Amino acid sequence: MLHQQIEAHFPKDRLLRDPKVAADGSRVIEISKGDSKSHQMRRQDQTRNRRSVNDYIHFNLFKDNTDTAEAVSLIGGFLRVPPKCIQFAGTKDKRAKTVQKISIKHRDPHRLAQFSRPSVRIGNFSFEKEPLQLGSLSGNHFQLAMRGITETCENVERAVQRFALGGFINYFGLQRFGTTEVSTMAVGKALLKSDWTAAVELIMRPRDGDNEVLAKCRKIWAETKDAEKALRPIGRRHCIEADLLQGLLKSHEKDPFGAIQRIARNSRMIYVHSYQSYLWNLAVSYRIKTFGRKPVVGDLVIKPGTSDSAKRQKKGPESAEEVVSLTENCLDQFSIYDVVLPLPGFDVKFPDTPVTQFILDQMTIDGIDLREKHKVKDYSLSGSYRNIATKPSNFSWEIKKFDNPEQDLLLSDLDVLNKRQLPPISESGSQMALIINFTLPSSVYATMAIRELTKRSSDQRFGADGATKTAWKTEADESEVCLEEDDAAALDQA
């Protein structure tokens, strides 16, 4: 009877029952009130306790026509955690089918495995000691189908051979800067100048290509500057705009800096790194136009024996010592593929050439000096080094002919897992496509590789000077940095 009265006043899942033997030998049940945690929370606690060493879950993320930030927001919304709790090594193109590693800390893997969306899938879970960090990858492998080829097979083959031998200028691709009217570089410049209000307005500015929800959100903000009203179309979705508006709502629009800091750090760093990349693109264009495609005295090269990870993650005062300046005595020991330019920062060495003054003049125009530490620690950029030219590895190619313009020519990783088969290819098809497979180092853009292969003009807004040549042009072009003279001569004689 007493047990029934107790259970009537307390939820059963919050009562702890402990059978015991009393001093007189009788059997009793000791009942006490448990904590207020839900069953799901207790299950997560148990999961944490089991993982005393490997706290992070790593898994593969497959996405189709979805950018990395959107996919991470979908996962975060499903788990009811902010996107900043989810780590990744780099962003992948939206207009592609991509696979990348993701990490998250202290989550129930059974819950995570239940996530699925038509355009986003996850799998291949493992427990690891450390989270992923931006830049913590060695490279990316690409499979591309280039349709609409109208040149002869001989001209295509010649162009492909030149590309494989010569490589390309290692520009940051346009996706580094965003593909809408508001570039991430412009937001990064505002952040580095501590113009928080301008940064908020740039992030919230209406733009073409937004989905219906974001378009409505931005329109309301532009017309009313009311964070609460602008948030309504977004609802419970996790995205940069939602995080920013939540911060503005909390401060009644009086603390733009605090609102910006609510955005996931990875996303904020993409903005400032975009400005850094913009400077680098301008600098490499100036370097090639001024000195051509051979190393010159004063150029920088990575000191022999420096590991790839050290090049990517530079810490401490000794990082500037990872590069050496070329002298007349050692020019013949290096090629243009060894030469690096710094991504400007407070902990890098600049070349002993006019390129340095060019970079400083550009920063002066913008009212920014990346050589100085920013008052906001996150926006203090130490800098790093980037090769000015590179070549693809693991390169292969083939020409396919087909009739149906909608026919799939490649299988995605998800297709392979689902054991899907490609339709048969017609050798006498009326249309032709070039299928290429290659690997590029970390932070090297496939779009810049294709720009070089096809000789198509690229958008010049951010210093990636576009070529105006016809696609598949085959004659040697001395203005191109990425073709060695000996290789060109060998091909011309073939």
Coordinates of C-alpha atoms in Angstrom, one line a residue:
M1 CA 0.0 0.0 0.0
L2 CA 2.8 2.4 0.9
H3 CA 4.6 1.6 -2.4
Q4 CA 1.5 2.5 -4.3
Q5 CA 1.2 5.8 -2.6
I6 CA 4.8 6.7 -3.4
E7 CA 4.5 5.7 -7.0
A8 CA 1.3 7.7 -7.4
H9 CA 3.2 10.9 -6.5
F10 CA 6.5 10.3 -8.4
P11 CA 7.1 9.1 -12.0
K12 CA 8.2 5.5 -12.0
D13 CA 11.3 6.2 -14.1
R14 CA 12.5 8.6 -11.4
L15 CA 12.3 6.1 -8.5
L16 CA 15.2 3.9 -7.5
R17 CA 14.4 0.5 -5.9
D18 CA 17.1 -1.2 -4.0
P19 CA 16.2 -4.7 -2.4
K20 CA 18.0 -5.2 0.9
V21 CA 18.1 -7.5 3.9
A22 CA 17.4 -5.8 7.3
A23 CA 19.3 -6.4 10.5
D24 CA 16.6 -8.8 11.8
G25 CA 16.9 -10.9 8.6
S26 CA 13.7 -9.6 6.9
R27 CA 13.7 -8.6 3.3
V28 CA 12.9 -4.9 2.5
I29 CA 12.9 -2.6 -0.6
E30 CA 14.5 0.7 -0.2
I31 CA 12.9 3.4 -2.4
S32 CA 14.6 6.7 -3.2
K33 CA 14.0 9.5 -5.7
G34 CA 16.2 9.4 -8.7
D35 CA 17.6 12.4 -10.7
S36 CA 15.5 14.4 -13.1
K37 CA 17.4 13.3 -16.2
S38 CA 15.4 11.7 -19.0
H39 CA 16.1 8.2 -20.2
Q40 CA 17.8 9.6 -23.3
M41 CA 20.1 11.8 -21.2
R42 CA 21.0 8.9 -18.9
R43 CA 21.7 6.8 -22.0
Q44 CA 24.1 9.5 -23.3
D45 CA 25.8 9.6 -19.9
Q46 CA 26.3 5.9 -20.1
T47 CA 27.8 6.2 -23.6
R48 CA 30.2 8.9 -22.3
N49 CA 31.3 6.7 -19.4
R50 CA 32.0 3.8 -21.7
R51 CA 34.2 6.0 -23.9
S52 CA 36.8 7.3 -21.5
V53 CA 39.5 7.6 -24.2
N54 CA 37.9 7.8 -27.6
D55 CA 35.4 10.6 -27.1
Y56 CA 34.8 11.5 -30.7
I57 CA 32.7 9.8 -33.2
H58 CA 34.1 10.0 -36.8
F59 CA 31.8 9.2 -39.7
N60 CA 31.5 9.6 -43.5
L61 CA 29.2 12.2 -44.9
F62 CA 27.8 11.8 -48.4
K63 CA 26.0 14.8 -49.9
D64 CA 24.4 15.6 -53.2
N65 CA 23.9 19.2 -54.4
T66 CA 24.2 20.4 -50.8
D67 CA 27.0 22.4 -49.3
T68 CA 28.9 21.3 -46.3
A69 CA 27.5 23.9 -44.0
E70 CA 23.9 23.0 -44.9
A71 CA 24.6 19.3 -44.4
V72 CA 26.1 20.0 -41.0
S73 CA 23.1 22.1 -40.0
L74 CA 20.8 19.3 -40.9
I75 CA 22.7 16.9 -38.7
G76 CA 22.9 19.4 -35.9
G77 CA 19.1 20.0 -36.1
F78 CA 18.5 16.3 -36.0
L79 CA 20.7 15.9 -32.9
R80 CA 19.5 19.2 -31.4
V81 CA 23.1 20.5 -31.1
P82 CA 24.5 23.7 -32.7
P83 CA 26.5 23.3 -35.9
K84 CA 29.7 24.5 -34.0
C85 CA 29.7 21.1 -32.2
I86 CA 30.3 19.3 -35.5
Q87 CA 33.8 19.4 -37.0
F88 CA 35.1 18.8 -40.5
A89 CA 38.5 19.2 -42.2
G90 CA 37.2 21.2 -45.2
T91 CA 34.2 22.3 -47.2
K92 CA 33.3 20.4 -50.4
D93 CA 31.6 21.8 -53.5
K94 CA 27.8 22.1 -53.4
R95 CA 27.2 21.2 -57.1
A96 CA 28.7 17.7 -56.7
K97 CA 28.3 14.3 -55.1
T98 CA 30.9 14.4 -52.4
V99 CA 32.2 12.2 -49.4
Q100 CA 34.1 13.6 -46.5
K101 CA 34.9 12.9 -42.8
I102 CA 32.9 14.5 -40.0
S103 CA 33.5 14.3 -36.2
I104 CA 31.3 15.1 -33.2
K105 CA 31.9 14.6 -29.5
H106 CA 29.8 12.8 -26.8
R107 CA 26.9 11.7 -29.0
D108 CA 24.9 8.4 -28.9
P109 CA 26.0 6.6 -32.1
H110 CA 22.6 4.7 -32.2
R111 CA 20.8 8.1 -32.4
L112 CA 23.3 9.3 -35.0
A113 CA 22.8 6.3 -37.2
Q114 CA 19.1 7.1 -37.5
F115 CA 19.8 10.3 -39.5
S116 CA 19.0 10.2 -43.2
R117 CA 17.9 12.7 -45.7
P118 CA 17.4 12.2 -49.5
S119 CA 20.5 14.4 -50.3
V120 CA 22.6 13.7 -47.2
R121 CA 23.6 10.2 -45.8
I122 CA 26.1 9.2 -43.1
G123 CA 27.8 6.0 -42.2
N124 CA 31.1 4.2 -41.4
F125 CA 31.2 5.2 -37.7
S126 CA 34.3 4.9 -35.5
F127 CA 35.4 6.2 -32.1
E128 CA 38.6 8.4 -32.2
K129 CA 40.7 10.3 -29.6
E130 CA 40.7 13.6 -31.5
P131 CA 38.3 15.7 -33.4
L132 CA 38.8 16.8 -37.0
Q133 CA 40.2 20.3 -37.6
L134 CA 40.1 22.6 -40.6
G135 CA 43.0 21.6 -42.9
S136 CA 43.6 18.2 -41.3
L137 CA 43.5 16.3 -44.6
S138 CA 46.2 15.4 -47.1
G139 CA 44.2 15.9 -50.3
N140 CA 41.1 15.1 -52.3
H141 CA 40.3 12.7 -55.1
F142 CA 38.1 13.7 -58.0
Q143 CA 36.1 12.0 -60.7
L144 CA 34.7 14.4 -63.3
A145 CA 32.7 13.9 -66.5
M146 CA 33.1 16.8 -68.9
R147 CA 30.3 16.7 -71.5
G148 CA 29.8 18.7 -74.7
I149 CA 33.2 18.0 -76.2
T150 CA 33.3 19.1 -79.8
E151 CA 37.0 18.8 -80.5
T152 CA 38.6 15.8 -82.1
C153 CA 39.8 12.9 -79.9
E154 CA 43.4 13.8 -81.0
N155 CA 43.1 17.4 -79.8
V156 CA 41.6 16.3 -76.5
E157 CA 44.3 13.7 -75.9
R158 CA 47.0 16.4 -76.6
A159 CA 45.4 18.8 -74.2
V160 CA 45.1 16.2 -71.5
Q161 CA 48.8 15.2 -71.8
R162 CA 49.9 18.8 -71.5
F163 CA 47.8 19.2 -68.4
A164 CA 49.1 16.0 -66.8
L165 CA 52.7 17.1 -67.5
G166 CA 52.4 20.8 -66.7
G167 CA 49.8 21.2 -64.0
F168 CA 48.4 24.6 -63.3
I169 CA 48.7 27.8 -61.3
N170 CA 47.5 27.0 -57.8
Y171 CA 44.9 29.8 -57.5
F172 CA 42.2 29.6 -54.8
G173 CA 38.9 28.7 -56.7
L174 CA 35.9 30.9 -56.8
Q175 CA 34.1 28.7 -54.3
R176 CA 36.6 30.0 -51.7
F177 CA 34.9 33.4 -52.2
G178 CA 31.3 32.4 -52.6
T179 CA 29.3 32.4 -55.8
T180 CA 26.7 35.0 -55.0
E181 CA 26.8 38.8 -55.2
V182 CA 28.1 39.0 -51.6
S183 CA 31.5 37.4 -51.4
T184 CA 32.9 35.8 -48.3
M185 CA 36.0 37.9 -48.9
A186 CA 33.9 41.1 -48.4
V187 CA 32.6 39.7 -45.1
G188 CA 36.1 38.7 -44.0
K189 CA 37.4 42.2 -44.8
A190 CA 34.7 43.8 -42.6
L191 CA 35.6 41.4 -39.7
L192 CA 39.3 42.1 -40.0
K193 CA 38.6 45.9 -39.9
S194 CA 36.4 45.3 -36.8
D195 CA 33.4 46.8 -38.7
W196 CA 30.9 44.5 -37.1
T197 CA 27.8 46.3 -38.3
A198 CA 29.0 46.1 -41.9
A199 CA 29.7 42.4 -41.5
V200 CA 26.1 41.8 -40.2
E201 CA 24.7 43.7 -43.1
L202 CA 26.8 41.8 -45.6
I203 CA 25.8 38.4 -44.2
M204 CA 22.1 39.4 -44.2
R205 CA 22.0 41.2 -47.6
P206 CA 19.5 39.7 -50.1
R207 CA 21.0 37.8 -53.0
D208 CA 20.0 35.7 -55.9
G209 CA 20.0 31.9 -55.5
D210 CA 18.7 31.8 -52.0
N211 CA 16.1 29.2 -51.1
E212 CA 12.6 30.5 -50.3
V213 CA 13.2 30.5 -46.5
L214 CA 16.4 32.4 -46.6
A215 CA 15.2 34.8 -49.2
K216 CA 12.2 35.7 -47.1
C217 CA 14.4 36.0 -44.0
R218 CA 16.9 38.4 -45.7
K219 CA 14.0 40.5 -47.2
I220 CA 12.4 41.0 -43.8
W221 CA 15.7 42.0 -42.2
A222 CA 16.5 44.5 -45.1
E223 CA 13.1 46.1 -44.7
T224 CA 12.6 46.1 -40.9
K225 CA 16.0 45.4 -39.2
D226 CA 13.8 43.4 -36.8
A227 CA 15.7 40.2 -35.8
E228 CA 12.6 38.5 -34.3
K229 CA 10.5 39.0 -37.4
A230 CA 13.4 37.9 -39.7
L231 CA 13.8 34.7 -37.6
R232 CA 10.2 33.5 -38.1
P233 CA 10.6 32.0 -41.6
I234 CA 13.7 30.1 -40.4
G235 CA 12.0 28.4 -37.5
R236 CA 14.1 25.8 -35.8
R237 CA 16.6 25.4 -38.6
H238 CA 20.3 25.8 -37.8
C239 CA 22.2 28.1 -40.2
I240 CA 24.6 31.0 -40.1
E241 CA 21.7 33.5 -40.5
A242 CA 19.7 31.9 -37.7
D243 CA 22.7 32.0 -35.3
L244 CA 23.4 35.7 -36.2
L245 CA 19.8 36.7 -35.8
Q246 CA 19.5 34.9 -32.4
G247 CA 22.5 36.9 -31.2
L248 CA 21.0 40.2 -32.5
L249 CA 17.6 39.3 -30.8
K250 CA 19.3 38.6 -27.5
S251 CA 21.1 42.0 -27.6
H252 CA 18.2 43.9 -29.1
E253 CA 20.4 44.6 -32.1
K254 CA 22.9 46.6 -29.9
D255 CA 25.8 44.1 -29.9
P256 CA 26.7 43.1 -33.5
F257 CA 30.1 41.7 -32.4
G258 CA 28.4 39.4 -29.9
A259 CA 25.9 38.3 -32.5
I260 CA 28.7 37.5 -35.0
Q261 CA 30.5 35.4 -32.3
R262 CA 27.5 33.2 -32.1
I263 CA 28.2 31.9 -35.6
A264 CA 30.2 28.7 -35.5
R265 CA 33.9 29.4 -35.4
N266 CA 34.6 27.3 -38.6
S267 CA 32.2 29.5 -40.5
R268 CA 33.6 32.7 -39.2
M269 CA 37.1 31.6 -40.1
I270 CA 36.1 30.9 -43.6
Y271 CA 35.3 34.6 -44.0
V272 CA 38.7 35.9 -42.8
H273 CA 40.6 33.2 -44.6
S274 CA 38.8 34.2 -47.8
Y275 CA 40.3 37.7 -47.6
Q276 CA 43.7 36.1 -47.0
S277 CA 43.2 33.9 -50.1
Y278 CA 42.1 37.0 -52.1
L279 CA 45.5 38.6 -51.3
W280 CA 47.3 35.5 -52.3
N281 CA 45.6 35.2 -55.7
L282 CA 46.5 38.8 -56.5
A283 CA 50.1 38.2 -55.4
V284 CA 50.6 35.0 -57.5
S285 CA 49.2 36.8 -60.5
Y286 CA 51.7 39.6 -60.0
R287 CA 54.5 37.1 -59.4
I288 CA 53.9 35.2 -62.6
K289 CA 53.5 38.4 -64.7
T290 CA 56.6 39.9 -63.3
F291 CA 59.0 37.0 -63.2
G292 CA 57.5 34.3 -65.3
R293 CA 57.6 30.6 -64.7
K294 CA 61.2 30.1 -63.4
P295 CA 62.4 30.4 -59.8
V296 CA 64.2 33.8 -59.2
V297 CA 66.5 35.0 -56.4
G298 CA 64.5 35.9 -53.4
D299 CA 61.7 33.4 -54.0
L300 CA 60.7 31.2 -51.1
V301 CA 60.8 27.4 -50.9
I302 CA 59.9 25.1 -48.1
K303 CA 63.0 23.9 -46.3
P304 CA 63.9 20.4 -47.3
G305 CA 62.7 17.8 -44.7
T306 CA 59.7 19.9 -43.5
S307 CA 56.6 17.6 -43.1
D308 CA 53.3 18.4 -44.9
S309 CA 51.5 18.7 -41.6
A310 CA 54.0 21.3 -40.5
K311 CA 53.4 23.3 -43.6
R312 CA 49.7 23.3 -43.0
Q313 CA 49.7 23.9 -39.2
K314 CA 52.3 26.5 -38.3
K315 CA 52.6 27.3 -34.6
G316 CA 55.3 29.1 -32.6
P317 CA 58.0 31.6 -33.5
E318 CA 60.0 29.0 -35.4
S319 CA 57.4 28.6 -38.2
A320 CA 58.9 31.4 -40.3
E321 CA 62.1 29.4 -40.4
E322 CA 60.4 26.6 -42.3
V323 CA 61.1 28.4 -45.6
V324 CA 64.4 29.6 -47.1
S325 CA 65.1 32.4 -49.7
L326 CA 66.6 31.2 -53.0
T327 CA 70.1 32.5 -53.8
E328 CA 71.9 32.5 -57.2
N329 CA 73.9 29.4 -56.1
C330 CA 70.8 27.2 -55.6
L331 CA 68.4 28.3 -58.3
D332 CA 69.1 25.3 -60.5
Q333 CA 68.1 22.9 -57.6
F334 CA 64.4 24.0 -57.7
S335 CA 61.6 24.4 -60.1
I336 CA 58.5 26.6 -60.2
Y337 CA 56.6 23.8 -58.4
D338 CA 58.8 24.2 -55.3
V339 CA 58.3 28.0 -55.0
V340 CA 55.8 29.1 -52.4
L341 CA 54.1 32.4 -51.5
P342 CA 52.9 33.2 -48.0
L343 CA 49.3 33.6 -47.0
P344 CA 49.9 36.9 -45.1
G345 CA 49.9 36.7 -41.4
F346 CA 51.9 37.6 -38.3
D347 CA 54.1 34.5 -38.3
V348 CA 55.3 34.1 -41.9
K349 CA 58.3 35.2 -43.9
F350 CA 57.8 37.3 -47.0
P351 CA 59.9 36.8 -50.2
D352 CA 62.8 39.1 -50.9
T353 CA 61.2 40.3 -54.1
P354 CA 58.9 43.1 -55.2
V355 CA 56.0 40.7 -54.5
T356 CA 56.2 41.6 -50.8
Q357 CA 55.7 45.3 -51.5
F358 CA 52.8 44.5 -53.8
I359 CA 51.1 42.6 -50.9
L360 CA 51.7 45.4 -48.4
D361 CA 50.4 48.0 -50.8
Q362 CA 47.2 46.0 -51.3
M363 CA 46.6 45.6 -47.5
T364 CA 47.2 49.4 -47.1
I365 CA 44.5 50.1 -49.7
D366 CA 42.1 47.8 -47.8
G367 CA 43.0 49.3 -44.4
I368 CA 44.2 46.0 -43.0
D369 CA 47.6 44.7 -41.8
L370 CA 47.7 40.9 -41.3
R371 CA 51.2 41.2 -40.0
E372 CA 49.7 42.5 -36.7
K373 CA 47.7 40.4 -34.3
H374 CA 44.0 41.3 -34.2
K375 CA 42.3 42.4 -31.0
V376 CA 40.0 39.4 -31.4
K377 CA 42.1 36.3 -31.0
D378 CA 40.1 34.3 -33.6
Y379 CA 40.9 36.8 -36.3
S380 CA 44.7 36.9 -35.7
L381 CA 46.0 35.0 -38.7
S382 CA 49.4 33.4 -38.3
G383 CA 49.7 32.7 -42.0
S384 CA 51.0 29.7 -44.0
Y385 CA 52.7 28.9 -47.3
R386 CA 51.2 27.8 -50.6
N387 CA 52.9 26.4 -53.7
I388 CA 52.3 28.8 -56.6
A389 CA 52.0 25.8 -59.1
T390 CA 51.1 22.2 -58.7
K391 CA 50.4 19.0 -60.7
P392 CA 47.7 16.3 -60.3
S393 CA 48.6 12.9 -59.2
N394 CA 47.0 9.5 -59.7
F395 CA 45.8 10.9 -63.0
S396 CA 43.8 8.8 -65.5
W397 CA 41.3 9.7 -68.3
E398 CA 39.1 8.2 -71.0
I399 CA 36.7 9.4 -73.7
K400 CA 33.2 8.1 -73.7
K401 CA 30.6 8.4 -76.4
F402 CA 26.9 8.4 -75.7
D403 CA 23.5 9.5 -77.2
N404 CA 21.3 10.4 -74.2
P405 CA 22.4 13.8 -72.8
E406 CA 20.8 12.9 -69.5
Q407 CA 22.7 9.6 -69.2
D408 CA 24.8 9.1 -66.0
L409 CA 28.5 8.7 -66.9
L410 CA 29.8 8.2 -63.4
L411 CA 28.8 6.3 -60.2
S412 CA 28.9 8.0 -56.9
D413 CA 30.1 6.2 -53.7
L414 CA 26.5 5.8 -52.7
D415 CA 25.7 4.2 -56.1
V416 CA 28.6 1.8 -55.6
L417 CA 27.3 0.8 -52.1
N418 CA 23.8 0.3 -53.6
K419 CA 25.4 -1.9 -56.3
R420 CA 24.0 0.4 -59.1
Q421 CA 25.3 -0.2 -62.6
L422 CA 25.9 2.3 -65.3
P423 CA 23.9 1.9 -68.5
P424 CA 25.8 0.5 -71.5
I425 CA 27.9 3.0 -73.5
S426 CA 27.5 3.3 -77.2
E427 CA 30.8 3.4 -79.1
S428 CA 29.1 5.2 -82.0
G429 CA 27.3 7.7 -79.8
S430 CA 26.6 11.2 -81.2
Q431 CA 28.0 13.0 -78.1
M432 CA 31.4 12.8 -76.4
A433 CA 32.6 13.3 -72.9
L434 CA 36.0 13.3 -71.2
I435 CA 36.1 11.3 -67.9
I436 CA 39.1 12.2 -65.7
N437 CA 40.3 10.9 -62.3
F438 CA 42.9 12.7 -60.3
T439 CA 44.1 13.6 -56.8
L440 CA 45.0 17.1 -55.6
P441 CA 46.7 18.1 -52.4
S442 CA 44.8 19.8 -49.6
S443 CA 43.3 23.2 -50.5
V444 CA 44.0 22.8 -54.2
Y445 CA 40.9 23.5 -56.3
A446 CA 39.7 21.2 -59.1
T447 CA 38.0 24.1 -60.7
M448 CA 41.4 25.8 -61.3
A449 CA 42.7 22.5 -62.7
I450 CA 39.7 22.3 -65.2
R451 CA 40.2 26.0 -66.1
E452 CA 43.8 25.1 -67.1
L453 CA 42.8 21.9 -69.0
T454 CA 40.1 23.6 -71.0
K455 CA 41.7 27.0 -71.3
R456 CA 38.4 28.6 -70.4
S457 CA 38.3 32.0 -68.9
S458 CA 37.6 32.1 -65.1
D459 CA 36.0 35.0 -63.2
Q460 CA 38.7 37.6 -62.6
R461 CA 37.1 39.3 -59.6
F462 CA 39.6 37.7 -57.2
G463 CA 42.8 37.7 -59.0
A464 CA 42.5 34.3 -60.9
D465 CA 43.4 35.9 -64.2
G466 CA 41.3 34.0 -66.8
A467 CA 42.7 32.8 -70.0
T468 CA 40.8 33.8 -73.1
K469 CA 42.0 31.0 -75.3
T470 CA 39.8 28.6 -77.2
A471 CA 39.0 25.3 -75.4
W472 CA 41.4 22.5 -76.2
K473 CA 44.0 24.8 -77.8
T474 CA 47.0 22.7 -78.5
E475 CA 49.9 24.9 -79.4
A476 CA 52.4 25.8 -76.7
D477 CA 51.8 29.0 -74.9
E478 CA 54.8 30.6 -73.2
S479 CA 52.7 32.7 -70.9
E480 CA 51.5 29.7 -69.0
V481 CA 53.3 28.9 -65.8
C482 CA 52.6 25.3 -65.7
L483 CA 54.2 23.8 -68.8
E484 CA 58.0 23.1 -68.7
E485 CA 59.8 23.9 -72.0
D486 CA 61.3 20.5 -72.3
D487 CA 57.9 18.8 -71.9
A488 CA 56.4 21.2 -74.5
A489 CA 59.2 20.4 -77.0
A490 CA 58.7 16.6 -76.4
L491 CA 55.0 16.9 -77.1
D492 CA 55.5 19.0 -80.2
Q493 CA 57.9 16.4 -81.6
A494 CA 55.6 13.5 -80.8

